[in-house]
Amino acid sequence: EGLLEKDRRDNRNIGAHGASDILGRVPGGGPVTLLTHCNTGTLATAGYGTALGVVRALHQRGSLSRVFCTETRPYNQGSRLSALELRHDGVPVTIIADSAAAAAMRERGVQAVVVGADRVAANGDVANKIGTFQLAVAARHMGIPFYVAAPSSTCDPTLASGHLIPIEERPGTELTHLGGVLLADPEVDVWNPAFDVTPHELITGGIITEWGVFAPSEV
């Protein structure tokens, strides 16, 4: 029960710090349009969420215009989980295909990207759901701040860089099949990593923890 309360408290602090930092970068102080990836909310944490905690904090302040949720293939955590949570809470949310993220940044006025993390290396490199790296690259090109929201317990000082983070590879059938229906050549080669590593230099907004927002070099 103590851990439950600590996680909820840490998540709310993450949300507050992230919301304040994002609003401080936006002319006029908002409202803002965000983009997020995978699920980082009440279904992924003890409550409130990390990246979705930032979304919730902005919404509670009346400073959120809309959040775009990537579908997050192949298990669709964004559409099945994040969008469900946000709809439940009355947060304005739009689902987009993973491959529409860069277009959404350009065409739909995305002002910040906020994602979670499974592990943060000592140099600030971050491992997260596959697709995070390409979001960071697109955000950098578009000049959009890219944030990672995670409790300090996610930081692993024993790993010098993200190159040392082990990456799980999932069964190829997750990509070639949908609901038991074959969608591809049954003999085709498949590479299906579950995570990727985002280099610290692409985390232009900062790493949001329960203690505040830090540059990757400060981890």
Tab-separated table of C-alpha atoms in Angstrom, residues 17-203:
chain	number	residue	atom	x	y	z
A	17	HIS	CA	6.441	19.214	-13.597
A	18	GLY	CA	5.889	18.196	-17.210
A	19	ALA	CA	2.819	20.364	-17.660
A	20	SER	CA	4.564	23.439	-16.260
A	21	ASP	CA	7.646	22.947	-18.423
A	22	ILE	CA	5.631	22.449	-21.605
A	23	LEU	CA	3.439	25.481	-20.945
A	24	GLY	CA	6.550	27.542	-20.286
A	25	ARG	CA	7.716	26.853	-23.837
A	26	VAL	CA	4.425	27.692	-25.554
A	27	PRO	CA	3.718	31.283	-26.586
A	28	GLY	CA	0.771	32.565	-24.596
A	29	GLY	CA	0.921	29.610	-22.220
A	30	GLY	CA	-1.372	27.244	-24.116
A	31	PRO	CA	-3.610	25.435	-24.667
A	32	VAL	CA	-1.285	22.867	-26.224
A	33	THR	CA	-1.537	19.921	-28.597
A	34	LEU	CA	0.498	16.846	-27.658
A	35	LEU	CA	1.440	13.536	-29.232
A	36	THR	CA	2.119	10.400	-27.197
A	37	HIS	CA	3.070	6.785	-27.879
A	38	CYS	CA	2.044	3.436	-26.375
A	39	ASN	CA	0.327	3.365	-22.955
A	40	THR	CA	1.722	5.184	-19.937
A	41	GLY	CA	-1.431	5.767	-17.940
A	42	THR	CA	-3.429	4.223	-15.118
A	43	LEU	CA	-3.346	0.842	-16.856
A	44	ALA	CA	0.466	0.887	-16.992
A	45	THR	CA	1.177	2.350	-13.544
A	46	ALA	CA	-0.446	2.264	-10.116
A	47	GLY	CA	-2.506	5.253	-11.130
A	48	TYR	CA	-2.556	8.574	-13.027
A	49	GLY	CA	0.357	7.713	-15.335
A	50	THR	CA	3.690	9.146	-16.439
A	51	ALA	CA	3.400	10.601	-19.958
A	52	LEU	CA	-0.380	10.380	-19.644
A	53	GLY	CA	0.049	11.997	-16.236
A	54	VAL	CA	1.416	15.038	-18.080
A	55	VAL	CA	-1.577	14.903	-20.408
A	56	ARG	CA	-3.972	14.691	-17.455
A	57	ALA	CA	-2.267	17.546	-15.616
A	58	LEU	CA	-2.580	19.817	-18.656
A	59	HIS	CA	-6.219	18.838	-19.117
A	60	GLN	CA	-7.003	19.527	-15.448
A	61	ARG	CA	-5.465	22.976	-15.823
A	62	GLY	CA	-7.625	23.677	-18.876
A	63	SER	CA	-4.448	23.907	-20.944
A	64	LEU	CA	-4.800	20.902	-23.269
A	65	SER	CA	-6.228	21.353	-26.723
A	66	ARG	CA	-5.863	17.731	-27.902
A	67	VAL	CA	-3.619	14.691	-27.612
A	68	PHE	CA	-2.794	12.415	-30.531
A	69	CYS	CA	-2.324	8.751	-29.611
A	70	THR	CA	-0.394	6.520	-31.973
A	71	GLU	CA	-2.048	3.132	-32.447
A	72	THR	CA	1.269	1.460	-31.429
A	73	ARG	CA	1.502	-1.651	-33.544
A	74	PRO	CA	1.482	-4.596	-33.304
A	75	TYR	CA	-0.500	-4.789	-30.041
A	76	ASN	CA	-2.202	-1.404	-30.321
A	77	GLN	CA	-1.675	-0.261	-26.746
A	78	GLY	CA	-2.258	3.321	-27.848
A	79	SER	CA	-5.647	2.731	-29.419
A	80	ARG	CA	-6.849	-0.034	-27.078
A	81	LEU	CA	-5.566	1.411	-23.807
A	82	SER	CA	-4.458	5.064	-23.929
A	83	ALA	CA	-7.396	6.276	-26.001
A	84	LEU	CA	-9.773	4.273	-23.791
A	85	GLU	CA	-8.386	5.869	-20.628
A	86	LEU	CA	-8.482	9.375	-22.027
A	87	ARG	CA	-12.015	9.008	-23.390
A	88	HIS	CA	-13.072	7.745	-19.958
A	89	ASP	CA	-11.601	10.885	-18.382
A	90	GLY	CA	-13.131	13.234	-20.959
A	91	VAL	CA	-9.750	14.204	-22.446
A	92	PRO	CA	-9.870	15.232	-26.140
A	93	VAL	CA	-7.993	12.443	-27.938
A	94	THR	CA	-7.445	11.416	-31.545
A	95	ILE	CA	-6.037	8.051	-32.623
A	96	ILE	CA	-3.557	8.060	-35.508
A	97	ALA	CA	-1.622	5.325	-37.267
A	98	ASP	CA	1.991	4.998	-36.147
A	99	SER	CA	3.039	5.993	-39.657
A	100	ALA	CA	0.965	9.216	-39.500
A	101	ALA	CA	2.921	10.720	-36.602
A	102	ALA	CA	5.248	12.945	-38.635
A	103	ALA	CA	2.332	14.169	-40.733
A	104	ALA	CA	0.369	14.952	-37.563
A	105	MET	CA	3.298	16.958	-36.238
A	106	ARG	CA	3.317	19.040	-39.414
A	107	GLU	CA	-0.397	19.234	-40.243
A	108	ARG	CA	-2.151	19.165	-36.854
A	109	GLY	CA	-0.095	21.602	-34.828
A	110	VAL	CA	1.610	19.216	-32.410
A	111	GLN	CA	3.602	21.337	-29.947
A	112	ALA	CA	5.284	18.635	-27.869
A	113	VAL	CA	5.836	14.877	-27.882
A	114	VAL	CA	5.667	13.103	-24.510
A	115	VAL	CA	6.482	9.403	-24.141
A	116	GLY	CA	7.338	7.053	-21.294
A	117	ALA	CA	10.410	4.897	-20.737
A	118	ASP	CA	11.237	1.355	-19.727
A	119	ARG	CA	14.810	2.245	-18.835
A	120	VAL	CA	17.057	5.311	-18.839
A	121	ALA	CA	20.824	4.812	-19.127
A	122	ALA	CA	23.379	6.916	-17.242
A	123	ASN	CA	24.042	9.120	-20.295
A	124	GLY	CA	20.336	9.833	-20.819
A	125	ASP	CA	19.673	7.336	-23.620
A	126	VAL	CA	16.161	5.910	-23.279
A	127	ALA	CA	14.646	2.534	-24.117
A	128	ASN	CA	10.924	2.600	-24.829
A	129	LYS	CA	8.260	0.975	-26.995
A	130	ILE	CA	9.355	0.408	-30.600
A	131	GLY	CA	8.643	3.511	-32.644
A	132	THR	CA	9.851	5.995	-30.027
A	133	PHE	CA	13.168	6.576	-31.798
A	134	GLN	CA	11.522	7.579	-35.067
A	135	LEU	CA	9.182	9.950	-33.211
A	136	ALA	CA	12.216	11.656	-31.658
A	137	VAL	CA	13.874	11.992	-35.077
A	138	ALA	CA	10.734	13.522	-36.596
A	139	ALA	CA	10.266	15.875	-33.635
A	140	ARG	CA	13.872	17.043	-33.910
A	141	HIS	CA	13.408	17.786	-37.616
A	142	MET	CA	10.197	19.704	-36.907
A	143	GLY	CA	11.672	21.637	-33.979
A	144	ILE	CA	9.151	20.144	-31.555
A	145	PRO	CA	10.332	19.461	-27.977
A	146	PHE	CA	10.552	15.747	-27.195
A	147	TYR	CA	10.003	14.684	-23.570
A	148	VAL	CA	10.429	11.415	-21.721
A	149	ALA	CA	8.328	11.007	-18.567
A	150	ALA	CA	9.420	8.368	-16.059
A	151	PRO	CA	10.008	7.995	-12.323
A	152	SER	CA	13.603	8.216	-11.137
A	153	SER	CA	13.540	4.464	-10.437
A	154	THR	CA	13.627	3.956	-14.228
A	155	CYS	CA	17.137	5.435	-14.365
A	156	ASP	CA	19.826	2.740	-14.368
A	157	PRO	CA	23.254	4.171	-13.453
A	158	THR	CA	24.873	0.762	-14.046
A	159	LEU	CA	24.411	1.154	-17.810
A	160	ALA	CA	26.718	3.716	-19.377
A	161	SER	CA	24.614	4.069	-22.537
A	162	GLY	CA	21.562	2.759	-24.292
A	163	HIS	CA	23.692	0.381	-26.366
A	164	LEU	CA	23.876	-1.845	-23.270
A	165	ILE	CA	20.101	-2.107	-22.798
A	166	PRO	CA	18.872	-5.557	-23.901
A	167	ILE	CA	16.107	-5.347	-26.510
A	168	GLU	CA	13.415	-8.025	-26.575
A	169	GLU	CA	12.515	-9.479	-29.968
A	170	ARG	CA	8.963	-10.725	-30.327
A	171	PRO	CA	7.489	-13.525	-32.475
A	172	GLY	CA	7.112	-12.656	-36.154
A	173	THR	CA	3.518	-13.843	-36.158
A	174	GLU	CA	2.555	-10.673	-34.286
A	175	LEU	CA	3.213	-8.803	-37.531
A	176	THR	CA	2.158	-11.398	-40.075
A	177	HIS	CA	-1.139	-12.327	-38.399
A	178	LEU	CA	-4.110	-10.373	-37.098
A	179	GLY	CA	-6.769	-12.166	-35.094
A	180	GLY	CA	-5.459	-15.452	-36.405
A	181	VAL	CA	-5.713	-14.312	-40.044
A	182	LEU	CA	-2.526	-14.487	-42.123
A	183	LEU	CA	-1.736	-11.107	-43.703
A	184	ALA	CA	1.641	-11.828	-45.294
A	185	ASP	CA	3.627	-14.508	-47.060
A	186	PRO	CA	3.887	-17.285	-44.429
A	187	GLU	CA	7.598	-17.774	-45.213
A	188	VAL	CA	8.617	-14.093	-45.138
A	189	ASP	CA	11.440	-13.029	-42.817
A	190	VAL	CA	10.268	-10.823	-39.915
A	191	TRP	CA	12.169	-8.567	-37.508
A	192	ASN	CA	9.951	-7.580	-34.587
A	193	PRO	CA	11.795	-5.752	-31.782
A	194	ALA	CA	9.550	-4.726	-28.891
A	195	PHE	CA	11.604	-1.651	-27.968
A	196	ASP	CA	14.119	0.764	-29.398
A	197	VAL	CA	16.672	3.151	-27.907
A	198	THR	CA	16.391	6.910	-28.361
A	199	PRO	CA	19.778	8.681	-28.141
A	200	HIS	CA	19.974	11.336	-25.453
A	201	GLU	CA	20.669	14.142	-27.931
A	202	LEU	CA	17.168	13.724	-29.392
A	203	ILE	CA	15.462	14.274	-26.024
